[in-house]
Every structure is written in C-alpha cells, then in structure tokens.
Short mmCIF file of C-alpha atoms in Angstrom, two decimals:
data_model
loop_
_atom_site.label_atom_id
_atom_site.label_comp_id
_atom_site.label_asym_id
_atom_site.label_seq_id
_atom_site.Cartn_x
_atom_site.Cartn_y
_atom_site.Cartn_z
CA MET A 3 0.00 0.00 0.00
CA ALA A 4 1.32 3.49 -0.91
CA TRP A 5 0.05 6.99 -0.18
CA VAL A 6 1.12 10.59 -0.79
CA GLU A 7 2.09 13.21 1.81
CA GLN A 8 2.94 16.88 1.37
CA THR A 9 6.22 17.83 3.02
CA GLY A 10 6.45 21.49 1.98
CA GLN A 11 4.79 24.24 0.04
CA ALA A 12 5.80 22.64 -3.29
CA SER A 13 7.10 19.18 -2.37
CA TRP A 14 5.48 15.80 -1.86
CA ARG A 15 6.63 12.34 -0.94
CA VAL A 16 5.32 8.80 -1.33
CA ARG A 17 5.01 6.64 1.78
CA PHE A 18 4.72 2.84 1.61
CA ARG A 19 4.68 -0.11 3.95
CA ARG A 20 7.28 -2.86 3.61
CA ALA A 21 6.62 -6.58 4.01
CA ALA A 22 8.32 -6.53 7.43
CA GLY A 23 5.87 -3.86 8.66
CA SER A 24 8.16 -0.82 8.62
CA VAL A 25 7.29 2.32 6.67
CA GLY A 26 9.48 3.74 3.94
CA SER A 27 9.34 6.89 1.85
CA VAL A 28 10.41 8.21 -1.53
CA PRO A 29 10.77 12.03 -1.42
CA GLY A 30 11.50 14.60 -4.10
CA PHE A 31 8.25 15.12 -6.05
CA SER A 32 7.43 18.70 -7.07
CA THR A 33 3.72 18.06 -7.81
CA ARG A 34 1.05 15.97 -6.20
CA GLY A 35 0.17 14.35 -9.53
CA ALA A 36 3.72 13.06 -10.03
CA ALA A 37 3.74 11.60 -6.53
CA GLU A 38 0.37 9.89 -7.06
CA ALA A 39 1.52 8.42 -10.38
CA TYR A 40 4.62 7.00 -8.70
CA ALA A 41 2.49 5.53 -5.91
CA ASP A 42 0.20 3.84 -8.44
CA ASP A 43 3.19 2.32 -10.26
CA MET A 44 4.60 1.14 -6.94
CA GLU A 45 1.40 -0.68 -6.00
CA THR A 46 1.28 -2.29 -9.45
CA ASP A 47 4.87 -3.54 -9.13
CA GLN A 48 4.18 -4.82 -5.63
CA ARG A 49 1.21 -6.85 -6.87
CA ARG A 50 3.39 -8.26 -9.69
CA ARG A 51 6.21 -8.95 -7.19
CA VAL A 52 8.75 -6.99 -9.22
CA TRP A 53 9.00 -3.90 -7.05
CA ILE A 54 12.45 -2.93 -5.73
CA ASP A 55 12.86 -1.05 -2.47
CA PRO A 56 14.82 2.18 -3.12
CA ALA A 57 16.56 1.74 0.24
CA GLY A 58 18.36 -1.34 -1.09
CA SER A 59 20.11 0.59 -3.83
CA ARG A 60 21.49 3.00 -1.21
CA MET A 61 23.47 0.18 0.42
CA THR A 62 27.18 0.50 -0.34
CA LEU A 63 29.05 -2.21 -2.20
CA GLY A 64 31.28 -2.79 0.83
CA SER A 65 28.26 -3.45 3.07
CA TRP A 66 26.75 -5.81 0.53
CA VAL A 67 30.03 -7.74 0.17
CA GLU A 68 30.09 -8.27 3.95
CA ARG A 69 26.76 -10.10 3.61
CA TRP A 70 27.55 -11.77 0.28
CA PHE A 71 31.03 -13.21 0.81
CA PRO A 72 30.50 -15.49 3.86
CA VAL A 73 27.78 -17.53 2.14
CA GLN A 74 29.90 -18.44 -0.91
CA ASP A 75 30.82 -22.12 -1.10
CA VAL A 76 33.96 -22.29 -3.26
CA ASP A 77 37.41 -23.86 -3.20
CA PRO A 78 39.83 -22.47 -0.58
CA ARG A 79 42.15 -21.20 -3.31
CA THR A 80 39.21 -19.39 -4.91
CA VAL A 81 38.39 -17.81 -1.55
CA ASP A 82 41.95 -16.51 -1.31
CA ASN A 83 41.78 -15.10 -4.83
CA TYR A 84 38.44 -13.38 -4.18
CA GLU A 85 39.72 -11.84 -0.96
CA SER A 86 42.76 -10.50 -2.79
CA TYR A 87 40.70 -9.06 -5.66
CA LEU A 88 38.26 -7.38 -3.28
CA ARG A 89 40.83 -6.02 -0.86
CA CYS A 90 43.29 -4.70 -3.45
CA HIS A 91 41.11 -3.64 -6.37
CA VAL A 92 37.31 -3.87 -6.32
CA LEU A 93 36.55 -2.34 -2.92
CA VAL A 94 39.29 0.24 -3.35
CA ARG A 95 37.34 1.67 -6.28
CA PHE A 96 33.68 0.90 -5.51
CA GLY A 97 33.58 0.00 -1.81
CA VAL A 98 31.94 3.23 -0.59
CA MET A 99 29.64 3.69 -3.59
CA PRO A 100 25.92 2.82 -3.23
CA LEU A 101 24.86 -0.12 -5.36
CA GLY A 102 22.38 2.00 -7.30
CA GLU A 103 25.05 4.54 -8.27
CA ILE A 104 27.48 2.11 -9.89
CA THR A 105 27.07 2.58 -13.63
CA ALA A 106 28.44 0.88 -16.71
CA LEU A 107 30.44 4.02 -17.46
CA ASP A 108 32.14 3.81 -14.05
CA ILE A 109 33.13 0.21 -14.73
CA ASP A 110 34.44 1.07 -18.21
CA ALA A 111 36.59 3.85 -16.76
CA TRP A 112 37.96 1.50 -14.09
CA VAL A 113 38.85 -1.15 -16.66
CA LYS A 114 40.59 1.39 -18.90
CA GLU A 115 42.62 2.85 -16.04
CA SER A 116 43.67 -0.62 -14.90
CA MET A 117 44.80 -1.60 -18.39
CA GLU A 118 46.77 1.64 -18.75
CA ALA A 119 48.40 0.93 -15.38
CA GLY A 120 49.95 -2.20 -16.87
CA TYR A 121 47.68 -4.97 -15.59
CA ALA A 122 47.15 -7.92 -17.93
CA THR A 123 43.87 -8.28 -19.76
CA ALA A 124 43.12 -11.61 -18.10
CA THR A 125 43.81 -10.13 -14.65
CA VAL A 126 41.41 -7.21 -15.16
CA ALA A 127 38.82 -9.60 -16.59
CA SER A 128 38.99 -11.61 -13.35
CA TRP A 129 38.18 -8.51 -11.30
CA VAL A 130 35.27 -7.56 -13.55
CA LYS A 131 33.92 -11.10 -13.43
CA LEU A 132 33.92 -11.05 -9.63
CA LEU A 133 32.21 -7.65 -9.55
CA SER A 134 29.59 -8.94 -11.98
CA MET A 135 28.88 -11.93 -9.72
CA ILE A 136 28.40 -9.65 -6.73
CA LEU A 137 26.08 -7.26 -8.54
CA ASN A 138 24.14 -10.08 -10.17
CA ASP A 139 23.33 -11.52 -6.74
CA ALA A 140 22.28 -8.02 -5.66
CA VAL A 141 19.79 -8.03 -8.56
CA GLU A 142 18.39 -11.37 -7.43
CA GLN A 143 17.95 -9.95 -3.92
CA ARG A 144 16.02 -6.99 -5.43
CA LEU A 145 18.53 -4.43 -4.24
CA ILE A 146 19.13 -2.98 -7.73
CA PRO A 147 17.05 -3.34 -10.90
CA ALA A 148 19.87 -4.46 -13.23
CA ASN A 149 23.52 -5.42 -13.27
CA PRO A 150 25.56 -2.59 -14.82
CA VAL A 151 28.31 -4.99 -15.88
CA ARG A 152 25.89 -6.78 -18.18
CA GLN A 153 25.05 -3.48 -19.89
CA ARG A 154 28.57 -2.92 -21.18
CA ARG A 155 28.84 -2.98 -24.96
CA ARG A 156 31.47 -4.78 -27.01
CA ARG A 157 33.15 -1.76 -28.44
CA GLY A 158 36.48 0.00 -28.41
CA ARG A 159 39.78 -0.74 -30.05
CA ARG A 160 40.33 -3.97 -31.86
CA CYS A 161 42.51 -6.30 -29.84
CA ARG A 162 45.84 -6.69 -31.61
CA THR A 163 47.58 -8.77 -28.97
CA ILE A 164 49.29 -11.79 -30.49
CA ALA A 165 48.93 -14.85 -28.31
CA ARG A 166 52.29 -16.53 -27.98
CA GLU A 167 52.53 -20.25 -28.43
CA ARG A 168 53.46 -22.19 -25.32
CA VAL A 169 57.04 -23.39 -25.22
CA TRP A 170 57.48 -27.15 -25.43
CA ALA A 171 60.59 -29.32 -25.40
CA SER A 172 61.88 -32.32 -27.29
CA PRO A 173 62.77 -35.53 -25.42
CA GLU A 174 66.46 -34.66 -25.72
CA GLN A 175 65.87 -31.24 -24.19
CA VAL A 176 63.76 -32.71 -21.39
CA LEU A 177 66.49 -35.20 -20.58
CA ARG A 178 69.08 -32.44 -20.42
CA ILE A 179 66.81 -30.37 -18.16
CA ALA A 180 66.26 -33.41 -15.95
CA ASP A 181 70.00 -34.00 -15.67
CA GLN A 182 70.61 -30.40 -14.67
CA ALA A 183 67.69 -30.52 -12.22
CA GLY A 184 69.34 -33.57 -10.69
CA VAL A 185 72.53 -31.58 -10.20
CA LEU A 186 70.61 -28.80 -8.45
CA GLY A 187 67.95 -30.76 -6.57
CA GLY A 188 69.02 -34.38 -6.42
CA GLN A 189 67.72 -37.51 -8.12
CA VAL A 190 64.15 -36.87 -6.92
CA ALA A 191 64.09 -33.66 -8.96
CA ARG A 192 65.51 -35.45 -12.00
CA LEU A 193 62.96 -38.25 -11.83
CA LEU A 194 60.13 -35.77 -11.24
CA VAL A 195 60.92 -33.91 -14.47
CA ILE A 196 61.18 -37.15 -16.46
CA THR A 197 57.93 -38.51 -15.03
CA ALA A 198 56.08 -35.27 -15.79
CA ALA A 199 57.27 -35.23 -19.39
CA TRP A 200 56.59 -38.91 -20.13
CA THR A 201 53.19 -39.10 -18.39
CA GLY A 202 51.70 -35.62 -18.90
CA CYS A 203 50.76 -35.31 -15.22
CA ARG A 204 50.24 -31.94 -13.59
CA TRP A 205 52.44 -30.70 -10.77
CA GLY A 206 49.84 -31.33 -8.07
CA GLU A 207 49.17 -34.86 -9.33
CA LEU A 208 52.83 -35.84 -9.05
CA ALA A 209 53.45 -33.99 -5.78
CA ALA A 210 50.54 -35.95 -4.23
CA LEU A 211 51.51 -39.31 -5.75
CA HIS A 212 51.40 -42.00 -3.05
CA ARG A 213 53.14 -45.35 -3.19
CA ASP A 214 49.77 -47.09 -3.11
CA ASN A 215 48.77 -45.31 -6.33
CA LEU A 216 51.81 -46.59 -8.20
CA ASP A 217 51.54 -50.19 -9.41
CA LEU A 218 54.89 -51.01 -10.98
CA ASP A 219 54.02 -54.67 -11.54
CA THR A 220 51.40 -53.67 -14.11
CA GLY A 221 53.04 -50.36 -15.03
CA ARG A 222 50.17 -48.12 -13.92
CA LEU A 223 49.99 -44.71 -12.23
CA VAL A 224 46.64 -43.81 -10.63
CA VAL A 225 45.39 -40.26 -10.00
CA ASP A 226 42.96 -40.64 -7.11
CA PRO A 227 39.61 -38.83 -7.54
CA GLU A 228 39.51 -37.74 -3.88
CA VAL A 229 43.12 -37.05 -2.84
CA GLY A 230 44.93 -37.15 -6.17
CA SER A 231 46.27 -33.60 -6.18
CA LEU A 232 48.29 -31.41 -3.82
CA HIS A 233 46.80 -27.94 -3.37
CA GLU A 234 48.69 -24.89 -2.08
CA SER A 235 47.43 -21.52 -0.89
CA ARG A 236 48.81 -18.92 1.51
CA GLY A 237 51.40 -21.21 3.01
CA ARG A 238 48.96 -24.10 3.44
CA ARG A 239 48.99 -27.46 1.65
CA TRP A 240 46.38 -30.17 1.55
CA LEU A 241 45.36 -33.17 -0.54
CA GLY A 242 42.19 -32.88 -2.58
CA PRO A 243 40.55 -33.83 -5.87
CA PRO A 244 42.39 -33.15 -9.13
CA LYS A 245 41.51 -30.23 -11.37
CA THR A 246 38.52 -31.81 -13.16
CA PRO A 247 36.57 -35.08 -12.86
CA SER A 248 38.27 -36.25 -16.07
CA SER A 249 41.65 -35.79 -14.37
CA ALA A 250 41.02 -38.81 -12.14
CA ARG A 251 42.54 -41.46 -14.38
CA THR A 252 44.96 -44.37 -14.75
CA ILE A 253 48.11 -43.77 -16.79
CA ALA A 254 50.16 -46.53 -18.39
CA LEU A 255 53.92 -46.16 -17.91
CA PRO A 256 56.59 -46.98 -20.51
CA PRO A 257 59.05 -49.72 -19.47
CA PHE A 258 62.02 -47.43 -18.84
CA LEU A 259 59.98 -45.28 -16.43
CA VAL A 260 58.87 -48.37 -14.51
CA ARG A 261 62.53 -49.28 -14.01
CA LEU A 262 63.48 -45.77 -12.89
CA LEU A 263 60.60 -45.56 -10.42
CA ARG A 264 61.29 -49.03 -9.05
CA ARG A 265 64.94 -48.17 -8.49
CA HIS A 266 63.90 -44.92 -6.81
CA LEU A 267 61.40 -46.53 -4.44
CA GLU A 268 63.89 -49.18 -3.36
CA THR A 269 65.93 -46.49 -1.58
CA HIS A 270 63.10 -44.01 -0.87
CA PRO A 271 61.75 -44.60 2.66
CA PHE A 272 58.77 -42.21 2.53
CA GLU A 273 55.13 -42.88 1.65
CA PHE A 274 54.89 -40.25 -1.08
CA VAL A 275 56.96 -40.79 -4.21
CA PHE A 276 58.32 -37.26 -4.72
CA THR A 277 59.30 -35.53 -1.48
CA ASN A 278 62.10 -33.47 -0.03
CA ALA A 279 64.89 -34.96 2.07
CA CYS A 280 62.66 -34.90 5.17
CA GLY A 281 59.81 -36.76 3.49
CA SER A 282 57.39 -33.82 3.33
CA TRP A 283 55.59 -32.49 0.27
CA LEU A 284 57.40 -30.28 -2.19
CA TRP A 285 56.58 -26.59 -2.45
CA ARG A 286 55.92 -25.67 -6.06
CA SER A 287 57.36 -22.15 -5.84
CA THR A 288 60.50 -23.37 -4.09
CA PHE A 289 61.08 -26.15 -6.61
CA ASP A 290 60.49 -23.78 -9.50
CA ARG A 291 62.79 -21.07 -8.13
CA ARG A 292 65.67 -23.23 -6.91
CA VAL A 293 65.64 -26.17 -9.31
CA LEU A 294 63.47 -25.96 -12.42
CA ARG A 295 64.10 -22.40 -13.59
CA PRO A 296 67.90 -22.65 -13.24
CA ALA A 297 67.83 -26.06 -14.94
CA ILE A 298 65.92 -24.58 -17.89
CA ASP A 299 67.39 -21.09 -18.16
CA GLY A 300 70.89 -21.86 -16.91
CA VAL A 301 72.77 -20.50 -13.91
CA ARG A 302 76.31 -20.33 -12.62
CA LYS A 303 76.87 -20.86 -8.93
CA PRO A 304 79.95 -21.60 -6.86
CA GLY A 305 80.91 -25.17 -7.64
CA VAL A 306 78.22 -25.83 -10.24
CA ARG A 307 77.19 -24.49 -13.61
CA VAL A 308 74.18 -25.44 -15.72
CA TYR A 309 73.43 -24.18 -19.19
CA PRO A 310 70.33 -22.77 -20.92
CA VAL A 311 68.32 -25.50 -22.61
CA CYS A 312 64.82 -24.29 -23.47
CA PRO A 313 64.19 -20.75 -22.14
CA GLY A 314 60.55 -20.01 -21.44
CA LEU A 315 59.58 -23.60 -20.68
CA THR A 316 57.51 -24.14 -17.53
CA PHE A 317 56.58 -27.24 -15.57
CA HIS A 318 53.18 -27.17 -17.25
CA GLY A 319 55.07 -26.92 -20.53
CA LEU A 320 56.20 -30.50 -19.94
CA ARG A 321 52.53 -31.44 -20.20
CA HIS A 322 52.34 -29.56 -23.51
CA SER A 323 55.44 -31.42 -24.63
CA HIS A 324 53.86 -34.78 -23.81
CA LYS A 325 50.77 -34.03 -25.89
CA THR A 326 52.97 -32.84 -28.75
CA TRP A 327 54.83 -36.16 -28.67
CA LEU A 328 51.54 -38.06 -28.69
CA ILE A 329 50.38 -36.12 -31.74
CA ALA A 330 53.68 -36.74 -33.52
CA GLY A 331 53.38 -40.44 -32.69
CA GLY A 332 49.93 -40.68 -34.26
CA ALA A 333 47.97 -41.34 -31.06
CA PRO A 334 44.19 -40.93 -31.50
CA GLU A 335 42.52 -37.92 -29.92
CA ILE A 336 40.64 -40.08 -27.43
CA ALA A 337 43.90 -41.72 -26.29
CA GLN A 338 45.47 -38.29 -25.77
CA ALA A 339 42.45 -37.06 -23.81
CA ARG A 340 42.31 -40.13 -21.57
CA ARG A 341 46.02 -39.94 -20.82
CA LEU A 342 46.06 -36.20 -20.08
CA GLY A 343 42.72 -36.13 -18.27
CA HIS A 344 41.01 -33.85 -20.79
CA HIS A 345 37.32 -33.61 -21.61
CA LEU A 346 36.46 -33.74 -25.32
CA SER A 347 34.00 -31.17 -26.62
CA ASN A 348 32.50 -33.68 -29.06
CA ARG A 349 30.03 -35.56 -26.89
CA VAL A 350 29.68 -38.46 -29.32
CA VAL A 351 33.44 -39.04 -29.46
CA GLU A 352 33.68 -38.67 -25.69
CA VAL A 353 31.05 -41.34 -25.02
CA TYR A 354 31.54 -43.84 -27.82
CA SER A 355 35.34 -43.81 -28.25
CA HIS A 356 37.61 -46.05 -26.20
CA VAL A 357 41.33 -46.81 -26.05
CA ALA A 358 41.96 -50.32 -27.36
CA PRO A 359 44.89 -52.34 -25.91
CA GLU A 360 46.78 -52.25 -29.20
CA VAL A 361 46.50 -48.44 -29.27
CA GLU A 362 47.98 -48.21 -25.78
CA THR A 363 50.75 -50.64 -26.77
CA ARG A 364 51.73 -48.50 -29.76
CA LEU A 365 51.60 -45.37 -27.62
CA LEU A 366 53.92 -46.81 -24.97
CA ALA A 367 56.26 -48.16 -27.64
CA ASP A 368 56.53 -44.70 -29.16
CA LEU A 369 57.32 -43.13 -25.77
CA GLN A 370 59.93 -45.82 -25.12
CA ARG A 371 61.46 -45.17 -28.54
CA ARG A 372 61.72 -41.46 -27.79
CA TRP A 373 63.47 -42.22 -24.51
CA ASN A 374 65.93 -44.57 -26.19
CA LYS A 375 66.68 -41.99 -28.87
CA ALA A 376 67.16 -39.25 -26.27
CA THR A 377 69.62 -41.35 -24.27
CA ARG A 378 71.60 -42.17 -27.41
CA ASN A 379 71.62 -38.58 -28.67
CA PRO A 380 71.53 -36.32 -25.61
CA TYR A 381 70.93 -32.64 -26.13
CA SER A 382 74.07 -30.66 -25.37
CA THR A 383 74.69 -26.91 -25.35
CA GLY A 384 77.49 -26.48 -22.84
CA PRO A 385 81.22 -26.84 -23.44
CA ARG A 386 82.68 -30.32 -23.30
CA GLN A 387 85.18 -31.41 -20.74
CA LYS A 388 88.78 -31.60 -21.91
CA ALA A 389 90.59 -34.87 -21.50
CA PRO A 390 93.62 -34.61 -19.20
CA VAL A 391 96.83 -34.32 -21.21
CA ASN A 392 99.31 -34.57 -18.37
CA THR A 393 99.55 -35.15 -14.66
CA ARG A 394 101.04 -31.79 -13.69
CA PRO A 395 99.58 -30.17 -10.56
CA ARG A 396 96.84 -27.72 -11.47
CA THR A 397 96.60 -24.18 -10.24
CA ALA A 398 93.63 -23.00 -8.21
CA PRO A 399 91.76 -21.41 -11.17
CA GLN A 400 92.27 -24.57 -13.22
CA ALA A 401 90.93 -26.75 -10.40
CA GLN A 402 87.89 -24.49 -10.03
CA ARG A 403 87.12 -24.72 -13.75
CA SER A 404 87.40 -28.49 -13.55
CA ARG A 405 84.92 -28.61 -10.68
CA LEU A 406 82.48 -26.48 -12.64
CA VAL A 407 82.58 -28.79 -15.63
CA SER A 408 82.45 -31.92 -13.50
CA ALA A 409 79.32 -30.67 -11.78
CA ALA A 410 77.56 -30.40 -15.13
CA PRO A 411 75.29 -33.30 -16.11
CA ILE A 412 76.63 -36.25 -18.05
CA ALA A 413 74.83 -34.91 -21.13
CA ALA A 414 77.18 -31.92 -21.03
CA GLY A 415 80.28 -34.09 -20.89
CA GLY A 416 80.82 -34.26 -17.12
CA ARG A 417 82.10 -37.62 -15.85
CA ASP A 418 81.95 -37.28 -12.08
CA ASN A 419 78.17 -37.05 -11.94
CA GLU A 420 76.99 -40.09 -13.85
CA THR A 421 73.22 -40.29 -14.32
CA ASP A 422 70.80 -43.01 -15.32
CA VAL A 423 71.38 -42.05 -18.96
CA ALA A 424 75.04 -43.04 -18.81
CA HIS A 425 74.10 -46.09 -16.75
CA GLU A 426 71.73 -47.33 -19.43
CA GLN A 427 74.29 -46.60 -22.14
CA ARG A 428 76.83 -48.75 -20.36
CA GLN A 429 74.19 -51.47 -19.98
CA ARG A 430 73.66 -51.44 -23.76
CA GLY A 431 77.41 -51.44 -24.37
CA ALA A 432 77.79 -47.91 -25.73
CA ARG A 433 81.31 -47.48 -27.10
CA TYR A 434 81.89 -43.82 -26.37
CA PRO A 435 80.84 -41.33 -23.70
CA VAL A 436 78.02 -38.92 -24.37
CA GLY A 437 80.27 -35.96 -25.10
CA TRP A 438 82.08 -37.95 -27.81
CA SER A 439 78.84 -38.96 -29.55
CA ASP A 440 77.85 -35.28 -29.80
CA MET A 441 81.14 -34.43 -31.47
CA HIS A 442 80.70 -37.27 -33.95
CA GLN A 443 77.20 -36.03 -34.84
CA LYS A 444 78.60 -32.61 -35.71
CA HIS A 445 81.40 -34.21 -37.79
CA PRO A 446 80.00 -37.49 -39.16
CA ASN A 447 82.91 -37.94 -41.58
CA ARG A 448 85.54 -37.69 -38.89
CA ASP A 449 87.50 -40.80 -38.03
CA ARG A 450 86.42 -41.84 -34.53
CA ARG A 451 89.95 -42.90 -33.69
CA ALA A 452 91.37 -39.47 -34.56
CA PRO A 453 91.92 -36.82 -31.88
CA VAL A 454 89.05 -34.39 -31.32
CA GLU A 455 89.45 -30.63 -31.06
CA ALA A 456 87.27 -29.06 -28.39
CA ASP A 457 84.89 -26.23 -29.27
CA HIS A 458 86.15 -23.95 -26.53
CA SER A 459 89.52 -22.24 -26.48
CA ARG A 460 92.55 -23.88 -24.87
CA SER A 461 95.55 -22.45 -23.14
CA LEU A 462 98.90 -22.25 -24.91
CA GLN A 463 100.28 -25.18 -22.94
CA ASP A 464 97.26 -27.36 -23.76
CA LYS A 465 97.65 -26.70 -27.49
CA LYS A 466 100.94 -28.55 -27.51
CA LYS A 467 99.08 -31.86 -27.32
CA PRO A 468 95.85 -32.86 -29.08
CA LEU A 469 92.72 -33.51 -27.07
CA ARG A 470 91.41 -37.03 -26.78
CA PRO A 471 87.91 -38.25 -26.02
CA ALA A 472 87.15 -38.75 -22.35
CA GLY A 473 87.98 -42.19 -21.08
CA THR A 474 90.88 -42.93 -23.46
CA ALA A 475 94.41 -43.49 -22.31
#
C-alpha cells in the first residue's frame, strides 16, 4: 500500500509499507500528480512482485560484500583469490559507492585505467567477473534493478595482442633439463621432471603421488579422484581432488619409467613418491625457483654451472610437450584425452570412443622409442670437458674450472656425476661417452679414432698436445 504526503509548500513524498511492517518513503516530487503516479506504479509492481525497495540501492558495495562473501561455497584457493581481488582492487574503487550509483560508465573507466596501469587483460577480466557476480546476486535480492556490468557494450579498439605459443621441449631437451635438475635438486628432482614429461601429469598430481597409487608390476599410475592432487594456498597445503573429474585417471607407464621408479622406491623410505629430504611435500614455488628455472634457463653458482636448454619452458610446458609427442606419434585424440585427463568437446566421441589395448601398446612403444633416442643422442649446449693431457699439478683457477665442468650433467660431458642415462648406455654397451657422440654427430665424416678438437679455447700449454675423447688413455 502506498500513499502521498505533502512535506512542503511545493514538495510531496510517497510513503509505503514494507513486508516486514516498517514504513518507507520516496521524497522529491514537485507536484502531487507526479507523486500519485509513482504511488500507483509502486502498487502495481508490488502486486506483480517486481517492485524494488529504493533503500536497497542505497546500500554501499562494501556493506553488501560483507553479507555476500560469507555464504559463498567455493574452493579455498578461490576464496583466497576473491579476498585479494576485493581487498586490493574492487573495494578500493567501488567499496563506498551505493549499489544503485554504480554505472556501466564507471566500470568502463575502471577497466581502462587498470589496463593503462599495466595490468594484464586476463587479470582485469577476473576482477570484472567477480564484480559482476556480486552485482548479479544483488539483482536477485532486489537491491538494484539491473547489473551494470551486463550493460557494457562490445566496443572500443580492436585487440591486436598476439597470443604466444606455449614453449614445449623435445625428449632430448627434457632429458638435459632433468640431468641439470638432478645436479641442483638431487635424483628426486631429476625423476620428477622425467615422469612429468613422459606421463603428462600436472604438478599437483605428481606432488601428491602416493606409493599405493603406483603399481609397478602392471606399469600403472593412478590419479585418485579424492586425494589425487596437492593444493597450495597462503602457506597451506592439503590433498584434494584433481583439477577436473576427467583428471582422475589411470596412466600406463613406458618400461624405462617403470625401471626408474622401481629403483627410486627401493631407496626411498617415505610414503609419497616425490618428497624433499625430510619426506614432506614439495613446495611448487621453491622447486620452481631453486631447481626448475635454473635447470631450464641456466645458472652459474659456486661449484656448479648449468646451461640454458629451453628458455621459457615451464613445468606445465612439460605437459604440452607430452601431448605434442603423442600427436607426432599418431595417437588418436581419445587416447590423448584419456592420458592427459582432458574432456572432449565432441560428446559423441567422448562417449563412444575407447582406447583399445593395441592403441595403448603402440603409444607406450613410441614413448619408449623417444626415450631410447634421447639417451643415445643427448641434447648438449654447454662446453665439453677436456681430457687430461698430463699429470702436472693444477693451479687454483684450473681446479675451479674443472669442478664447474664436473658438476655439469653427463649430457654436457661431465664424468663425475653419472646419471641413469650413462648407466643405461653402459648397460647397452655404448662405445663412447656422451660428449664424444655429440662431437661425432657434428662431424660425421671424422675418423672416430682421430683426436678431437674441443669447441672452446685452450691455453697455450694445452695446445701442444691434441685432445682425446674422455675415457681414453
């Protein structure tokens, strides 16, 4: 029910009764006729249950967020992201503004200023999406008539940003990165990189891999649907479901990886497969900063030097690399999706396609072939180690240079840090060390028994005698 009251000589207001029993008012009418027309419209909207209380639109966005946020049921990492967006960006701009005064023009200006400040397009889009969710719920609660974010038009400058292709690595590059990661982080780091590249697992799926989910007798790795992924947020870690329901899967392992994992677990006393020296879960940021990035981009530290292999590659790029290998090997799309835990957009293919045993056999044979080829032809970018030409005592700088080269992986020519690659080569009866095979690839017509000149410069005393391949007398 609504009625009109005169509040001054030339001013009227409309009074109405709310559902809770309280009385509200809408002032500001200069004529009685205008006030009566508004009152009639109000009663009509109330009967149609579409009327919106003007007092709701006067609530500030900050006050509405205090009511809205606690009832959201989302993942803990999403909660942390929302809190960060609200605290640092959304409420800073719109927190004190009434809901009814936030316009599409205000949002457009905010987006433009944020883009000019250097924020990425995807980052700003995340803020706008959150603001749209908040205002959309305010519409459903009849606080405002419409969501101003939905009223924005697709106009403005044409986007000319060129999306860069993700960096992926060849098996030889992955093996070199794994060797260098082993130098920096131990054999667990080396095996982690190899397993990620040859299975396509995500970081969280491997960090949460339990012994019970690794069946080496049948060559299977299981991603548990309930606790198959390690989640991190604000210094907290916990086990939870993987990224999507399709990510809960069973992955067949190539024979070489079964051997490497079996050898690792024989001396690994902890329940999770990939842990630190104390048996606790790995921190992704720590592993990336201390091990993976130096192993990919190269770094020189006291006593150790690793060389750039594939700049720009990330841990998730190993997953891209795995899919690229599957495509090159001719694996069907359904086999790729099942192995990587992807959901196919084609519903018919998703439901009616299956991975036959012979398809899986060919897939594993192709992955094994790539491993064998990588171990025979390791990727090398660093200088090779010089063979000793005499037994004279070395000076301090010479000894330091020798330690730097010796700390490099076997793929770079170092001999003091033999890895599983060299071990398997010796098992197959390889005739020459890895560094020698690289030199022969660059000079296929060279006589293998002839002395080899190193690529890097030598001192005047070293030039008196020719270099010989490592391991010869």
